[in-house]
Coordinates of C-alpha atoms in Angstrom, one line a residue:
X16 CA 0.1 -0.1 0.1
X17 CA 2.9 2.6 1.1
X18 CA 4.6 1.7 -2.2
X19 CA 1.5 2.4 -4.4
X20 CA 1.0 5.8 -2.5
X21 CA 4.6 6.8 -2.9
X22 CA 4.3 6.0 -6.6
X23 CA 1.1 8.2 -6.8
X24 CA 2.8 11.0 -5.2
X25 CA 5.9 11.0 -7.6
X26 CA 3.9 10.3 -10.5
X27 CA 1.4 13.2 -10.1
X28 CA 2.2 16.4 -11.8
X29 CA -0.5 18.9 -11.0
X30 CA -0.3 22.5 -11.9
X31 CA 0.5 25.4 -9.2
X32 CA -2.7 26.8 -7.2
X33 CA -4.0 29.2 -9.9
X34 CA -4.6 33.3 -8.7
X35 CA -7.8 33.3 -7.5
X36 CA -9.7 36.5 -8.1
X37 CA -12.7 36.8 -5.7
X38 CA -15.6 38.5 -7.1
X39 CA -17.1 41.6 -5.1
X40 CA -20.2 42.9 -6.7
X41 CA -21.1 46.3 -5.3
X42 CA -24.6 46.6 -7.2
X43 CA -28.0 46.4 -6.9
X44 CA -28.6 43.8 -10.1
X45 CA -25.7 41.5 -10.4
X46 CA -27.2 38.0 -11.4
X47 CA -25.7 36.3 -8.5
X48 CA -25.8 38.8 -5.6
X49 CA -27.2 41.8 -6.8
X50 CA -27.8 44.2 -3.6
X51 CA -26.3 42.6 -1.1
X52 CA -23.2 44.7 -0.8
X53 CA -24.2 48.0 -1.7
X54 CA -23.3 49.4 1.6
X55 CA -19.4 49.6 2.7
X56 CA -19.5 48.0 5.7
X57 CA -21.1 44.7 4.0
X58 CA -18.8 45.0 0.9
X59 CA -15.6 45.2 3.1
X60 CA -16.9 42.2 5.2
X61 CA -17.6 40.3 2.2
X62 CA -13.9 41.2 0.8
X63 CA -12.5 39.9 4.0
X64 CA -14.5 36.7 3.6
X65 CA -13.3 36.1 0.3
X66 CA -9.8 36.8 1.3
X67 CA -10.1 34.2 4.2
X68 CA -11.7 31.5 1.9
X69 CA -8.3 31.9 -0.1
X70 CA -8.6 34.8 -2.8
X71 CA -5.6 36.4 -3.9
X72 CA -7.1 39.3 -5.6
X73 CA -10.6 41.2 -4.8
X74 CA -12.3 41.9 -8.2
X75 CA -14.7 44.7 -7.3
X76 CA -17.3 45.4 -9.8
X77 CA -20.1 48.4 -9.4
X78 CA -21.7 48.5 -12.5
X79 CA -23.6 45.0 -13.3
X80 CA -23.1 43.4 -17.0
X81 CA -25.9 41.1 -16.9
X82 CA -28.5 40.9 -19.8
X83 CA -31.1 42.5 -17.8
X84 CA -28.8 45.1 -15.7
X85 CA -29.7 49.0 -15.5
X86 CA -26.7 51.3 -16.2
X87 CA -25.6 53.5 -13.4
X88 CA -23.5 56.7 -14.1
X89 CA -19.8 56.6 -14.1
X90 CA -19.7 58.8 -11.1
X91 CA -21.9 56.3 -8.8
X92 CA -19.9 53.4 -10.1
X93 CA -16.9 55.2 -8.7
X94 CA -18.4 56.4 -5.7
X95 CA -19.5 52.7 -5.0
X96 CA -16.0 51.3 -5.1
X97 CA -13.7 54.2 -4.2
X98 CA -13.9 53.7 0.0
X99 CA -13.3 49.8 -0.5
X100 CA -10.4 50.3 -2.7
X101 CA -8.9 52.7 0.0
X102 CA -9.8 50.6 2.9
X103 CA -8.4 47.3 1.1
X104 CA -5.1 49.2 0.1
X105 CA -4.4 49.6 3.8
X106 CA -4.4 46.0 4.3
X107 CA -1.8 45.2 1.0
X108 CA -4.7 43.4 -0.6
X109 CA -4.3 42.9 -4.4
X110 CA -7.2 44.9 -6.0
X111 CA -8.7 44.1 -9.6
X112 CA -11.4 47.0 -11.0
X113 CA -14.3 45.3 -13.1
X114 CA -15.1 48.4 -15.3
X115 CA -15.4 49.4 -19.1
X116 CA -15.6 53.3 -18.4
X117 CA -12.7 55.3 -18.8
X118 CA -13.6 57.6 -16.0
X119 CA -13.4 54.9 -13.6
X120 CA -10.4 53.2 -15.4
X121 CA -8.4 56.9 -14.8
X122 CA -9.7 57.2 -11.0
X123 CA -8.8 53.4 -10.3
X124 CA -5.2 53.7 -12.3
X125 CA -4.7 57.1 -10.1
X126 CA -5.3 54.8 -6.9
X127 CA -2.4 52.2 -7.9
X128 CA -4.9 49.2 -8.0
X129 CA -3.1 46.0 -9.3
X130 CA -5.5 44.9 -12.3
X131 CA -8.1 46.7 -14.6
X132 CA -10.4 44.0 -15.7
X133 CA -12.3 45.1 -19.0
X134 CA -15.2 43.2 -20.3
X135 CA -15.1 45.3 -23.4
X136 CA -11.5 44.2 -23.9
X137 CA -10.1 48.0 -24.1
X138 CA -11.5 48.4 -27.7
X139 CA -12.2 51.9 -27.0
X140 CA -9.8 54.7 -27.9
X141 CA -10.4 56.5 -24.8
X142 CA -9.5 53.5 -22.7
X143 CA -6.5 52.9 -24.8
X144 CA -5.2 56.5 -24.5
X145 CA -5.3 56.4 -20.9
X146 CA -2.9 53.2 -21.0
X147 CA -0.4 55.3 -22.9
X148 CA 0.8 56.9 -19.4
X149 CA 1.0 53.5 -17.9
X150 CA 4.3 52.1 -19.2
X151 CA 6.4 51.5 -16.1
X152 CA 3.8 51.1 -13.5
X153 CA 3.0 47.7 -12.4
X154 CA -0.8 47.5 -13.2
X155 CA -1.9 44.5 -15.2
X156 CA -4.9 44.5 -17.8
X157 CA -7.4 42.0 -18.5
X158 CA -8.9 42.0 -22.0
X159 CA -12.1 40.0 -22.3
X160 CA -13.4 38.5 -25.6
X161 CA -17.2 38.6 -26.1
X162 CA -19.5 38.2 -28.9
X163 CA -19.8 42.1 -29.7
X164 CA -17.7 43.8 -27.2
X165 CA -20.7 45.7 -25.8
X166 CA -21.0 46.8 -22.1
X167 CA -23.1 43.9 -21.0
X168 CA -23.9 40.4 -22.0
X169 CA -26.6 39.7 -24.7
X170 CA -29.2 37.1 -25.7
X171 CA -28.3 37.7 -29.1
X172 CA -25.2 36.0 -30.7
X173 CA -23.8 35.1 -33.8
X174 CA -21.1 32.8 -32.5
X175 CA -21.5 28.9 -32.7
X176 CA -19.6 26.2 -31.1
X177 CA -17.6 25.6 -34.3
X178 CA -16.3 29.3 -34.6
X179 CA -16.3 30.6 -31.0
X180 CA -12.3 29.5 -30.3
X181 CA -11.2 30.9 -33.7
X182 CA -13.0 34.1 -33.2
X183 CA -11.5 34.5 -29.8
X184 CA -8.0 33.6 -31.0
X185 CA -8.3 36.2 -33.3
X186 CA -9.1 38.8 -31.1
X187 CA -6.6 37.8 -28.6
X188 CA -3.7 38.0 -31.3
X189 CA -5.1 41.5 -32.4
X190 CA -5.1 42.9 -28.8
X191 CA -1.4 41.4 -28.4
X192 CA -0.4 43.6 -31.1
X193 CA -2.2 46.5 -29.9
X194 CA -0.6 46.2 -26.3
X195 CA 2.6 45.7 -28.3
X196 CA 2.5 48.8 -29.8
X197 CA 1.8 50.3 -26.3
X198 CA 4.8 48.7 -24.7
X199 CA 2.4 46.8 -22.3
X200 CA 2.6 43.4 -23.7
X201 CA 3.8 41.9 -21.0
X202 CA 1.1 43.3 -18.6
X203 CA -1.6 42.0 -20.8
X204 CA -3.9 39.0 -19.4
X205 CA -6.7 37.4 -21.8
X206 CA -10.2 36.2 -20.9
X207 CA -12.1 34.1 -23.2
X208 CA -15.6 35.5 -21.9
X209 CA -18.1 32.9 -21.2
X210 CA -21.9 32.6 -20.7
X211 CA -24.0 35.2 -22.2
X212 CA -20.8 37.3 -23.4
X213 CA -20.6 34.5 -25.9
X214 CA -24.1 33.1 -26.4
X215 CA -27.1 32.0 -24.9
X216 CA -26.4 28.6 -26.3
X217 CA -24.4 26.7 -23.8
X218 CA -22.6 24.6 -26.3
X219 CA -20.7 27.7 -27.2
X220 CA -19.1 28.1 -23.7
X221 CA -18.3 24.5 -23.5
X222 CA -16.6 24.6 -26.8
X223 CA -14.3 27.1 -25.1
X224 CA -13.7 24.8 -22.2
X225 CA -13.3 21.9 -24.5
X226 CA -10.3 23.9 -26.3
X227 CA -8.8 25.3 -23.2
X228 CA -5.4 23.6 -23.9
X229 CA -5.4 25.1 -27.4
X230 CA -5.9 28.6 -26.6
X231 CA -3.4 28.4 -23.3
X232 CA -0.9 27.0 -26.0
X233 CA -0.9 30.3 -27.5
X234 CA -2.2 32.5 -24.6
X235 CA -0.6 31.2 -21.4
X236 CA -1.9 34.5 -19.4
X237 CA -5.3 33.4 -19.3
X238 CA -8.0 34.3 -16.6
X239 CA -11.2 32.3 -16.9
X240 CA -14.4 32.9 -15.0
X241 CA -17.0 30.3 -15.3
X242 CA -18.7 31.0 -12.0
X243 CA -22.4 30.3 -11.6
X244 CA -22.9 31.3 -15.0
X245 CA -25.7 30.7 -17.2
X246 CA -24.4 28.3 -19.5
X247 CA -23.9 26.0 -16.6
X248 CA -27.4 26.0 -15.4
X249 CA -29.2 25.7 -18.9
X250 CA -26.9 22.9 -19.9
X251 CA -28.0 20.9 -16.7
X252 CA -31.6 21.5 -17.2
X253 CA -32.1 25.1 -16.0
X254 CA -30.4 25.1 -12.7
X255 CA -31.1 28.3 -10.8
X256 CA -28.0 30.2 -9.7
X257 CA -28.0 29.2 -6.1
X258 CA -27.6 25.4 -7.4
X259 CA -24.8 26.1 -9.5
X260 CA -22.0 25.6 -7.0
X261 CA -21.2 22.1 -7.8
X262 CA -20.7 22.5 -11.6
X263 CA -18.8 25.7 -10.9
X264 CA -16.6 23.7 -8.8
X265 CA -16.1 20.9 -11.4
X266 CA -15.6 23.4 -14.1
X267 CA -12.9 25.3 -12.1
X268 CA -11.1 22.1 -11.1
X269 CA -10.9 21.3 -14.9
X270 CA -9.4 24.6 -15.4
X271 CA -7.0 24.2 -12.9
X272 CA -6.0 20.6 -14.3
X273 CA -5.5 22.0 -17.8
X274 CA -3.1 24.9 -16.3
X275 CA -5.2 27.7 -16.5
X276 CA -3.3 30.2 -14.1
X277 CA -6.1 32.5 -13.0
X278 CA -9.6 31.7 -12.0
X279 CA -12.4 34.4 -11.3
X280 CA -15.0 33.2 -8.8
X281 CA -17.5 33.7 -6.3
X282 CA -16.4 31.0 -4.0
X283 CA -12.7 30.5 -3.6
X284 CA -13.4 28.2 -0.9
X285 CA -15.5 25.8 -3.2
X286 CA -12.7 25.4 -5.6
X287 CA -10.0 25.1 -3.1
X288 CA -12.0 22.5 -1.6
X289 CA -12.2 20.5 -4.7
X290 CA -8.6 21.0 -5.7
X291 CA -7.6 19.7 -2.4
X292 CA -10.0 16.5 -2.7
X293 CA -8.6 15.8 -6.2
X294 CA -5.0 15.9 -4.9
X295 CA -6.0 13.7 -1.9
X296 CA -7.6 11.3 -4.3
X297 CA -4.2 11.1 -6.1
X298 CA -2.4 10.3 -3.0
X299 CA -0.9 13.7 -2.3
X300 CA -1.4 14.8 1.4
X301 CA 1.6 17.5 1.1
X302 CA 0.9 20.4 3.9
X303 CA 2.1 23.0 1.5
X304 CA -0.8 22.5 -0.6
X305 CA -3.2 23.3 1.9
X306 CA -6.5 25.4 1.6
X307 CA -5.0 28.7 2.7
X308 CA -2.0 28.6 0.5
X309 CA -1.4 31.5 -1.4
X310 CA -0.6 31.3 -5.4
X311 CA 2.9 31.3 -6.4
X312 CA 1.9 32.4 -9.9
X313 CA 2.6 36.2 -10.3
X314 CA 1.1 37.1 -13.8

């Protein structure tokens, strides 16, 4: 028995723990937790909870991008998050700002946040103009692919399972060239987008998952967010948001096993529990791989 266990430990070659972006939505209408964290004290409590669960970065969004979301002004968006940023920076927490608005991007950059997470992929000239002054600063930029680079997800899409990967790769190549021209290619992180950002057809998102190794082979600085998204619920008979935790954890474990270095999630603990269980099932009992371990990947 001990001999077989030793072989299992030596033979297993799992990826490092991914960088985990814990989702903090300071919105009234996010699909998963809209309205829960609009007050600063509740938002900070949630951020603390995410860190305790194992999040490496807190990804703050103050404008929902779901299909039925109502827009708020850029001033309100910034007002919702600025105090949270200030408090988290006092605790040396790594911060990502989920925004597509140049005004909010500029404000966030002035505070020295670690990441700007842009669902539009920095396709607008105003946002790119802001980045020209950021050469030499440490902030990194997450550029997301979507079916129309709009300000929110859509219930209409031309993407199909057979076309989505080639379209995403084409977009990633173009973004890479653009960021190279800005001198920021080493700071670019790419996100294939999932759920309604791609298509209401769940097979489109699963086509991306099935081809994630191909995408990684060309673009290793990848962040993926499948957390509680519609395609998981739709593929499994219409699961409501609150019943998508198991398919989320399984999908995130799959992404980790494929070598995705960054995962954005509502529940770091659920993923880390699944990851640890997978390792235990393969005979890995290393205490260095515990649930509270921080990621050693630095994108």
